[in-house]
DNA sequence: CAGTGAGCGAGCTTCCGCTTGACTT
């Protein structure tokens, strides 16, 4: 048995380190945090110093038992979790949970995985830093208080199942406010004048506000002469970007490879686990001396000495904790990997970026030519750029969010002052000012990082959360045609051209939803301190003070909680329910008011008053139409569903819009209406076609049925064959040929296997619905006696509970 | 997956930050 037990957070790291330490050391992983506040309640004792009640997560119990056993057998336990707030807390939780004796427990830290660094760490152990642990507890408790006190308010005041938090709510706010800004953006146009002189062109130093001014200028240039008034050549250089952090990797993978941030992280995780790259959740741009050495060697071998320039970068990110290196290949000499295309491409990106960061600056020659116009004070400017030495550009060029790709070379002819130029033509083109760009997943991460909000491990999950809660939606927009005017001067004549361009197209951008907008409105109104973009930075400062030992963590929390909790209670008491209700107008056919508002199941339109005796119609807002922009006409359209499409083989086909979009109902079963069809206009022929296609697809799903057991089917699913019985699904054990299974085999499988959790929920929902339908049918006959039609629904709801 | 939307109001949602696999129909 090893004398020493070393505990690190990641199993891949454990494997590497064990190799460095030799046989006296056994290295195990604790897989991140081992205890946390239970999800069920607040689990913070407000009355007693905000004492947190931690619990070991169920899935960590066996792991803890293993660690505990190994710790007992070891002479010394080395807690080697990351060198940051969270890492220190993990070490402390380990010492608590494993009941480690202080005498045989040592805390070590290293921020690069090299033998030297680790041996050095072993030489210099320290004690647990309880101030740092307390800073983490403050962070944890604050987040729990904010999340678990505000979220229930949203359930009461807006809609169930919503959430609020220090990070996610600010992320939503950014998206909402950007959209707001875009909505109020006033496009301004001006005229940009470009003169073409044969082998190069130049832009006028001023722009004209109106077409008339531009025309006057062009006309006045008809007989003007053009001459070089100055030529300047300036040497310039461009430096490589720092190697990747989590956030910059997400941005570049998004721009260059089109990856969503979650995909980038999944692929990077695989590369890490296979030992191709260093750790992928980091905020550090630092490279180990080993990495710098490897890069230098690689550059010297491939490109020569001129291309090598070892350098180290310093982090400018707010609140960076730098427990790891930058993301880089583990072997700089591994220029490429093979296999899955996503991994190949991501590795390539990481390799190039890391290598380029150690390469020489690119040397560039910038040229500017000024051209004077006879009789005018305005002048033309031509700019050129020639790369004299490519340096790091040989390997890698960073891309920008705004795709003004003036990339590559633009060579200007060699001219001298006084040279006369012959104008080929001059074009004054109407150009438009642009609003700030909408956020992509990656650019939102970038913004959050700039504000110091969130951590590398949470960027991707935060994006997933706000998408899952439907606060924001990732969408494409087709863009629209915009006409513009251009004036062309050629051969002394000015000609007016009417042209058009496509503008405003969006790809995978984040748009706020109606719920997102309303929730944000509510939070900004009642919780402005937490919604402030500087809130996280402020509390981080206080966490730092706690870590320095200058502040007590529970006093900091107390100072925050007192006004915060009062605000929660006041809001619960005094604020109105948020529905975003708006009167759209009066339905000319019925004379009833038509409203739009947020209902329990999302945005909806309503015709008539809920308090009145008359009939009230409801309809879900059609996808793609927001509460803000819906018109009375559009709303009235939505009330036209459900409608009867026609009769087929004696049964009625109806078209309606449901929770999951438009559908056809025929003989009690449902068929989705694809986007290409409109439920309002779909005809009988097309409806029958869709119903037949669905039936055929259902047929294909069936592998085998048994006459003796009509409820049992062997079906073909997305993940291979499975058995369906009484609406519950069962896995077929590996190695069985589904088509050869007998009824006996199936029954045995049913007895042995647990039905999938999902199908159990579904079956439960179906049986609830059945009970409900029966009771509705029953009360429907009773209802004839009662005047009001509410009794049926009421009974239905009570039975649903049972 | 396939209704709904007020009203009584039971009992359910929820946070951020560390880490990976087991499993999906």
mmCIF file of C-alpha atoms in Angstrom, chain A residues 253-539:
data_model
loop_
_atom_site.group_PDB
_atom_site.id
_atom_site.type_symbol
_atom_site.label_atom_id
_atom_site.label_comp_id
_atom_site.label_asym_id
_atom_site.label_seq_id
_atom_site.Cartn_x
_atom_site.Cartn_y
_atom_site.Cartn_z
ATOM 1 C CA UNK A 253 -14.716 27.971 -32.383
ATOM 2 C CA UNK A 254 -17.984 29.832 -32.858
ATOM 3 C CA UNK A 255 -16.628 32.219 -35.494
ATOM 4 C CA UNK A 256 -14.338 29.871 -37.377
ATOM 5 C CA UNK A 257 -16.089 26.509 -36.970
ATOM 6 C CA UNK A 258 -19.663 27.572 -36.215
ATOM 7 C CA UNK A 259 -19.747 25.567 -32.966
ATOM 8 C CA UNK A 260 -22.253 26.362 -30.212
ATOM 9 C CA UNK A 261 -20.389 26.858 -26.919
ATOM 10 C CA UNK A 262 -21.640 23.535 -25.527
ATOM 11 C CA UNK A 263 -20.224 21.649 -28.499
ATOM 12 C CA UNK A 264 -16.859 23.332 -28.097
ATOM 13 C CA UNK A 265 -16.729 22.195 -24.491
ATOM 14 C CA UNK A 266 -17.793 18.609 -25.208
ATOM 15 C CA UNK A 267 -15.180 18.231 -27.929
ATOM 16 C CA UNK A 268 -12.482 19.932 -25.835
ATOM 17 C CA UNK A 269 -13.289 17.597 -22.949
ATOM 18 C CA UNK A 270 -12.651 14.596 -25.217
ATOM 19 C CA UNK A 271 -9.346 16.071 -26.384
ATOM 20 C CA UNK A 272 -8.376 16.623 -22.762
ATOM 21 C CA UNK A 273 -9.310 13.137 -21.646
ATOM 22 C CA UNK A 274 -7.246 11.607 -24.401
ATOM 23 C CA UNK A 275 -4.273 13.679 -23.399
ATOM 24 C CA UNK A 276 -4.122 15.875 -26.505
ATOM 25 C CA UNK A 277 -4.679 19.223 -24.778
ATOM 26 C CA UNK A 278 -4.328 20.743 -21.338
ATOM 27 C CA UNK A 279 -7.324 21.515 -19.161
ATOM 28 C CA UNK A 280 -10.136 23.267 -21.062
ATOM 29 C CA UNK A 281 -11.786 25.241 -18.238
ATOM 30 C CA UNK A 282 -9.353 28.022 -17.522
ATOM 31 C CA UNK A 283 -9.184 31.797 -17.393
ATOM 32 C CA UNK A 284 -5.404 31.913 -17.674
ATOM 33 C CA UNK A 285 -3.342 32.835 -20.743
ATOM 34 C CA UNK A 286 -0.194 31.627 -19.036
ATOM 35 C CA UNK A 287 1.996 28.944 -20.616
ATOM 36 C CA UNK A 288 4.361 26.747 -18.635
ATOM 37 C CA UNK A 289 8.060 27.103 -19.332
ATOM 38 C CA UNK A 290 7.869 23.554 -20.670
ATOM 39 C CA UNK A 291 5.217 24.573 -23.200
ATOM 40 C CA UNK A 292 7.152 27.652 -24.255
ATOM 41 C CA UNK A 293 10.215 25.484 -24.779
ATOM 42 C CA UNK A 294 8.275 22.924 -26.822
ATOM 43 C CA UNK A 295 6.757 25.641 -28.970
ATOM 44 C CA UNK A 296 10.146 27.185 -29.611
ATOM 45 C CA UNK A 297 11.583 23.867 -30.690
ATOM 46 C CA UNK A 298 8.655 23.228 -33.019
ATOM 47 C CA UNK A 299 8.925 26.706 -34.564
ATOM 48 C CA UNK A 300 12.690 26.445 -35.041
ATOM 49 C CA UNK A 301 12.283 23.028 -36.672
ATOM 50 C CA UNK A 302 9.536 24.041 -39.045
ATOM 51 C CA UNK A 303 9.983 27.735 -39.770
ATOM 52 C CA UNK A 304 13.447 28.720 -38.612
ATOM 53 C CA UNK A 305 14.804 31.085 -36.033
ATOM 54 C CA UNK A 306 13.364 34.202 -37.590
ATOM 55 C CA UNK A 307 9.876 33.009 -36.730
ATOM 56 C CA UNK A 308 10.503 32.284 -33.084
ATOM 57 C CA UNK A 309 9.684 34.742 -30.348
ATOM 58 C CA UNK A 310 8.968 33.187 -26.956
ATOM 59 C CA UNK A 311 6.610 35.311 -24.887
ATOM 60 C CA UNK A 312 4.310 35.119 -21.947
ATOM 61 C CA UNK A 313 0.955 36.812 -21.726
ATOM 62 C CA UNK A 314 -0.696 38.346 -18.715
ATOM 63 C CA UNK A 315 -4.374 38.045 -17.939
ATOM 64 C CA UNK A 316 -6.470 41.169 -18.069
ATOM 65 C CA UNK A 317 -9.744 39.468 -17.259
ATOM 66 C CA UNK A 318 -11.582 40.734 -14.204
ATOM 67 C CA UNK A 319 -11.561 38.255 -11.360
ATOM 68 C CA UNK A 320 -9.437 35.652 -13.111
ATOM 69 C CA UNK A 321 -8.257 33.000 -10.657
ATOM 70 C CA UNK A 322 -5.647 31.355 -12.888
ATOM 71 C CA UNK A 323 -5.545 27.909 -11.329
ATOM 72 C CA UNK A 324 -4.556 26.382 -14.655
ATOM 73 C CA UNK A 325 -2.502 27.017 -17.754
ATOM 74 C CA UNK A 326 -3.923 28.384 -20.966
ATOM 75 C CA UNK A 327 -5.473 25.793 -23.275
ATOM 76 C CA UNK A 328 -2.701 24.312 -25.430
ATOM 77 C CA UNK A 329 -1.614 21.036 -26.991
ATOM 78 C CA UNK A 330 0.204 18.794 -24.509
ATOM 79 C CA UNK A 331 2.797 18.106 -27.213
ATOM 80 C CA UNK A 332 3.522 21.063 -29.452
ATOM 81 C CA UNK A 333 5.118 18.675 -31.953
ATOM 82 C CA UNK A 334 1.767 16.941 -32.485
ATOM 83 C CA UNK A 335 0.711 19.126 -35.400
ATOM 84 C CA UNK A 336 -2.558 17.326 -36.053
ATOM 85 C CA UNK A 337 -4.730 14.508 -34.786
ATOM 86 C CA UNK A 338 -6.957 12.135 -36.737
ATOM 87 C CA UNK A 339 -10.510 10.969 -36.201
ATOM 88 C CA UNK A 340 -13.785 12.796 -35.835
ATOM 89 C CA UNK A 341 -13.826 16.019 -37.939
ATOM 90 C CA UNK A 342 -14.976 18.233 -35.039
ATOM 91 C CA UNK A 343 -12.084 17.101 -32.900
ATOM 92 C CA UNK A 344 -9.604 17.421 -35.742
ATOM 93 C CA UNK A 345 -10.732 20.991 -36.390
ATOM 94 C CA UNK A 346 -10.816 22.080 -32.771
ATOM 95 C CA UNK A 347 -7.413 20.593 -32.103
ATOM 96 C CA UNK A 348 -6.050 22.348 -35.173
ATOM 97 C CA UNK A 349 -7.395 25.661 -33.866
ATOM 98 C CA UNK A 350 -5.833 25.128 -30.425
ATOM 99 C CA UNK A 351 -2.513 24.028 -31.864
ATOM 100 C CA UNK A 352 -2.276 26.979 -34.261
ATOM 101 C CA UNK A 353 -3.262 29.532 -31.677
ATOM 102 C CA UNK A 354 -0.778 28.255 -29.093
ATOM 103 C CA UNK A 355 2.044 27.971 -31.614
ATOM 104 C CA UNK A 356 1.343 31.392 -33.144
ATOM 105 C CA UNK A 357 1.450 32.962 -29.688
ATOM 106 C CA UNK A 358 5.144 32.033 -29.555
ATOM 107 C CA UNK A 359 5.961 33.366 -33.000
ATOM 108 C CA UNK A 360 7.398 36.619 -34.258
ATOM 109 C CA UNK A 361 5.318 39.718 -34.991
ATOM 110 C CA UNK A 362 4.198 40.209 -38.551
ATOM 111 C CA UNK A 363 5.892 43.187 -40.191
ATOM 112 C CA UNK A 364 3.631 45.300 -42.293
ATOM 113 C CA UNK A 365 4.183 48.283 -44.495
ATOM 114 C CA UNK A 366 1.280 50.693 -44.471
ATOM 115 C CA UNK A 367 1.001 53.147 -47.311
ATOM 116 C CA UNK A 368 -1.212 56.190 -47.546
ATOM 117 C CA UNK A 369 -1.622 58.356 -50.620
ATOM 118 C CA UNK A 370 -3.436 61.693 -50.413
ATOM 119 C CA UNK A 371 -4.965 62.984 -53.606
ATOM 120 C CA UNK A 372 -5.989 66.587 -54.019
ATOM 121 C CA UNK A 373 -8.813 67.751 -56.218
ATOM 122 C CA UNK A 374 -8.376 71.019 -58.075
ATOM 123 C CA UNK A 375 -10.665 73.696 -56.679
ATOM 124 C CA UNK A 376 -11.666 71.649 -53.604
ATOM 125 C CA UNK A 377 -10.609 71.440 -49.992
ATOM 126 C CA UNK A 378 -11.755 67.801 -49.704
ATOM 127 C CA UNK A 379 -9.241 65.178 -50.743
ATOM 128 C CA UNK A 380 -9.086 61.461 -51.436
ATOM 129 C CA UNK A 381 -7.165 58.935 -49.347
ATOM 130 C CA UNK A 382 -5.894 55.600 -50.615
ATOM 131 C CA UNK A 383 -4.659 53.091 -48.060
ATOM 132 C CA UNK A 384 -2.484 50.118 -48.839
ATOM 133 C CA UNK A 385 -0.963 47.381 -46.816
ATOM 134 C CA UNK A 386 1.866 45.046 -47.703
ATOM 135 C CA UNK A 387 3.091 42.242 -45.506
ATOM 136 C CA UNK A 388 6.884 42.386 -45.475
ATOM 137 C CA UNK A 389 7.311 39.487 -43.081
ATOM 138 C CA UNK A 390 4.426 37.191 -42.215
ATOM 139 C CA UNK A 391 5.673 36.009 -38.813
ATOM 140 C CA UNK A 392 2.866 34.385 -36.817
ATOM 141 C CA UNK A 393 0.397 35.015 -39.669
ATOM 142 C CA UNK A 394 1.983 32.012 -41.355
ATOM 143 C CA UNK A 395 0.069 29.903 -38.848
ATOM 144 C CA UNK A 396 -2.880 31.753 -37.442
ATOM 145 C CA UNK A 397 -4.996 34.875 -37.902
ATOM 146 C CA UNK A 398 -7.592 35.684 -35.284
ATOM 147 C CA UNK A 399 -11.038 36.514 -36.607
ATOM 148 C CA UNK A 400 -13.241 39.365 -35.488
ATOM 149 C CA UNK A 401 -16.939 39.506 -34.655
ATOM 150 C CA UNK A 402 -17.616 42.252 -37.180
ATOM 151 C CA UNK A 403 -16.683 40.681 -40.449
ATOM 152 C CA UNK A 404 -15.148 43.673 -42.151
ATOM 153 C CA UNK A 405 -12.760 41.507 -44.015
ATOM 154 C CA UNK A 406 -10.217 43.887 -45.357
ATOM 155 C CA UNK A 407 -7.929 40.946 -44.933
ATOM 156 C CA UNK A 408 -4.983 40.236 -47.114
ATOM 157 C CA UNK A 409 -2.829 42.584 -48.994
ATOM 158 C CA UNK A 410 -3.760 45.765 -50.765
ATOM 159 C CA UNK A 411 -0.849 47.007 -52.780
ATOM 160 C CA UNK A 412 -0.639 50.601 -53.989
ATOM 161 C CA UNK A 413 1.413 51.796 -56.943
ATOM 162 C CA UNK A 414 4.576 53.776 -56.235
ATOM 163 C CA UNK A 415 3.829 57.468 -56.825
ATOM 164 C CA UNK A 416 5.406 60.752 -55.956
ATOM 165 C CA UNK A 417 4.087 64.138 -55.012
ATOM 166 C CA UNK A 418 2.690 66.086 -57.929
ATOM 167 C CA UNK A 419 1.912 63.029 -60.074
ATOM 168 C CA UNK A 420 -1.264 63.608 -62.043
ATOM 169 C CA UNK A 421 -3.928 60.894 -61.894
ATOM 170 C CA UNK A 422 -6.594 60.037 -64.437
ATOM 171 C CA UNK A 423 -10.038 59.549 -62.929
ATOM 172 C CA UNK A 424 -11.759 56.472 -64.308
ATOM 173 C CA UNK A 425 -15.002 57.026 -62.446
ATOM 174 C CA UNK A 426 -16.324 58.234 -59.130
ATOM 175 C CA UNK A 427 -19.097 56.592 -57.148
ATOM 176 C CA UNK A 428 -21.105 58.181 -54.342
ATOM 177 C CA UNK A 429 -22.891 55.355 -52.633
ATOM 178 C CA UNK A 430 -25.503 55.633 -49.927
ATOM 179 C CA UNK A 431 -24.281 53.778 -46.828
ATOM 180 C CA UNK A 432 -26.195 53.134 -43.634
ATOM 181 C CA UNK A 433 -25.167 53.267 -40.009
ATOM 182 C CA UNK A 434 -25.458 49.932 -38.208
ATOM 183 C CA UNK A 435 -26.907 49.026 -34.854
ATOM 184 C CA UNK A 436 -24.841 47.083 -32.328
ATOM 185 C CA UNK A 437 -24.786 43.416 -33.269
ATOM 186 C CA UNK A 438 -27.051 40.924 -31.541
ATOM 187 C CA UNK A 439 -25.267 38.528 -29.220
ATOM 188 C CA UNK A 440 -24.261 35.085 -30.325
ATOM 189 C CA UNK A 441 -23.747 32.467 -27.617
ATOM 190 C CA UNK A 442 -20.017 33.101 -27.746
ATOM 191 C CA UNK A 443 -20.154 36.903 -27.813
ATOM 192 C CA UNK A 444 -22.484 36.831 -24.816
ATOM 193 C CA UNK A 445 -19.902 34.710 -22.993
ATOM 194 C CA UNK A 446 -17.281 37.272 -23.950
ATOM 195 C CA UNK A 447 -19.388 40.072 -22.516
ATOM 196 C CA UNK A 448 -20.052 38.155 -19.299
ATOM 197 C CA UNK A 449 -16.358 37.513 -18.899
ATOM 198 C CA UNK A 450 -15.597 41.210 -19.400
ATOM 199 C CA UNK A 451 -18.038 42.002 -16.621
ATOM 200 C CA UNK A 452 -16.439 39.358 -14.419
ATOM 201 C CA UNK A 453 -19.698 37.406 -14.287
ATOM 202 C CA UNK A 454 -19.566 33.605 -14.295
ATOM 203 C CA UNK A 455 -16.622 31.234 -14.500
ATOM 204 C CA UNK A 456 -15.091 29.090 -17.249
ATOM 205 C CA UNK A 457 -16.960 26.048 -15.942
ATOM 206 C CA UNK A 458 -20.303 27.835 -16.101
ATOM 207 C CA UNK A 459 -20.284 29.802 -19.362
ATOM 208 C CA UNK A 460 -21.736 26.979 -21.449
ATOM 209 C CA UNK A 461 -24.236 25.860 -18.757
ATOM 210 C CA UNK A 462 -25.425 29.473 -18.309
ATOM 211 C CA UNK A 463 -26.204 29.746 -22.014
ATOM 212 C CA UNK A 464 -28.049 26.417 -21.836
ATOM 213 C CA UNK A 465 -30.059 27.592 -18.828
ATOM 214 C CA UNK A 466 -31.353 30.797 -20.385
ATOM 215 C CA UNK A 467 -32.241 28.878 -23.556
ATOM 216 C CA UNK A 468 -33.950 26.091 -21.596
ATOM 217 C CA UNK A 469 -35.981 28.558 -19.544
ATOM 218 C CA UNK A 470 -36.947 30.171 -22.823
ATOM 219 C CA UNK A 471 -35.766 33.593 -21.719
ATOM 220 C CA UNK A 472 -33.857 33.822 -24.969
ATOM 221 C CA UNK A 473 -34.076 31.944 -28.247
ATOM 222 C CA UNK A 474 -31.313 31.181 -30.691
ATOM 223 C CA UNK A 475 -32.632 32.033 -34.123
ATOM 224 C CA UNK A 476 -31.851 32.776 -37.727
ATOM 225 C CA UNK A 477 -33.477 35.742 -39.479
ATOM 226 C CA UNK A 478 -33.646 35.987 -43.247
ATOM 227 C CA UNK A 479 -32.917 39.699 -43.575
ATOM 228 C CA UNK A 480 -34.647 42.077 -45.933
ATOM 229 C CA UNK A 481 -34.078 43.944 -49.175
ATOM 230 C CA UNK A 482 -33.029 47.559 -48.686
ATOM 231 C CA UNK A 483 -32.994 49.949 -51.639
ATOM 232 C CA UNK A 484 -30.161 52.433 -51.857
ATOM 233 C CA UNK A 485 -29.078 55.144 -54.208
ATOM 234 C CA UNK A 486 -25.730 55.648 -55.865
ATOM 235 C CA UNK A 487 -24.443 58.416 -58.079
ATOM 236 C CA UNK A 488 -21.853 57.622 -60.674
ATOM 237 C CA UNK A 489 -19.606 60.144 -62.356
ATOM 238 C CA UNK A 490 -18.109 58.902 -65.577
ATOM 239 C CA UNK A 491 -16.938 60.796 -68.631
ATOM 240 C CA UNK A 492 -18.159 64.064 -67.159
ATOM 241 C CA UNK A 493 -21.730 62.810 -66.678
ATOM 242 C CA UNK A 494 -23.494 62.052 -63.379
ATOM 243 C CA UNK A 495 -25.884 59.157 -63.478
ATOM 244 C CA UNK A 496 -28.283 58.177 -60.687
ATOM 245 C CA UNK A 497 -28.550 54.459 -59.928
ATOM 246 C CA UNK A 498 -31.248 52.744 -57.883
ATOM 247 C CA UNK A 499 -29.893 49.539 -56.421
ATOM 248 C CA UNK A 500 -30.724 47.174 -53.595
ATOM 249 C CA UNK A 501 -28.916 45.081 -51.060
ATOM 250 C CA UNK A 502 -29.820 42.380 -48.568
ATOM 251 C CA UNK A 503 -29.397 43.456 -44.979
ATOM 252 C CA UNK A 504 -30.215 42.420 -41.430
ATOM 253 C CA UNK A 505 -29.805 38.664 -41.935
ATOM 254 C CA UNK A 506 -28.919 36.891 -38.694
ATOM 255 C CA UNK A 507 -27.527 33.435 -38.054
ATOM 256 C CA UNK A 508 -27.705 31.708 -34.655
ATOM 257 C CA UNK A 509 -28.203 34.937 -32.727
ATOM 258 C CA UNK A 510 -29.851 35.354 -29.330
ATOM 259 C CA UNK A 511 -33.245 37.049 -29.252
ATOM 260 C CA UNK A 512 -35.160 37.750 -26.041
ATOM 261 C CA UNK A 513 -38.525 35.993 -25.748
ATOM 262 C CA UNK A 514 -41.694 37.541 -24.333
ATOM 263 C CA UNK A 515 -41.114 35.720 -21.040
ATOM 264 C CA UNK A 516 -37.505 36.891 -20.990
ATOM 265 C CA UNK A 517 -38.569 40.494 -21.514
ATOM 266 C CA UNK A 518 -41.249 40.392 -18.801
ATOM 267 C CA UNK A 519 -39.058 38.608 -16.249
ATOM 268 C CA UNK A 520 -36.259 41.076 -16.906
ATOM 269 C CA UNK A 521 -38.658 43.982 -16.475
ATOM 270 C CA UNK A 522 -39.776 42.564 -13.140
ATOM 271 C CA UNK A 523 -36.252 41.909 -11.871
ATOM 272 C CA UNK A 524 -34.874 45.278 -12.928
ATOM 273 C CA UNK A 525 -37.818 47.005 -11.272
ATOM 274 C CA UNK A 526 -37.605 45.233 -7.909
ATOM 275 C CA UNK A 527 -34.029 43.969 -7.701
ATOM 276 C CA UNK A 528 -31.965 46.630 -9.400
ATOM 277 C CA UNK A 529 -28.890 46.156 -7.152
ATOM 278 C CA UNK A 530 -28.552 42.500 -8.155
ATOM 279 C CA UNK A 531 -29.359 43.196 -11.784
ATOM 280 C CA UNK A 532 -26.672 45.876 -11.913
ATOM 281 C CA UNK A 533 -23.849 44.927 -14.260
ATOM 282 C CA UNK A 534 -21.370 45.775 -11.505
ATOM 283 C CA UNK A 535 -23.003 43.647 -8.800
ATOM 284 C CA UNK A 536 -20.759 40.623 -9.259
ATOM 285 C CA UNK A 537 -17.646 42.801 -9.379
ATOM 286 C CA UNK A 538 -18.750 44.447 -6.103
ATOM 287 C CA UNK A 539 -19.341 41.216 -4.249
#
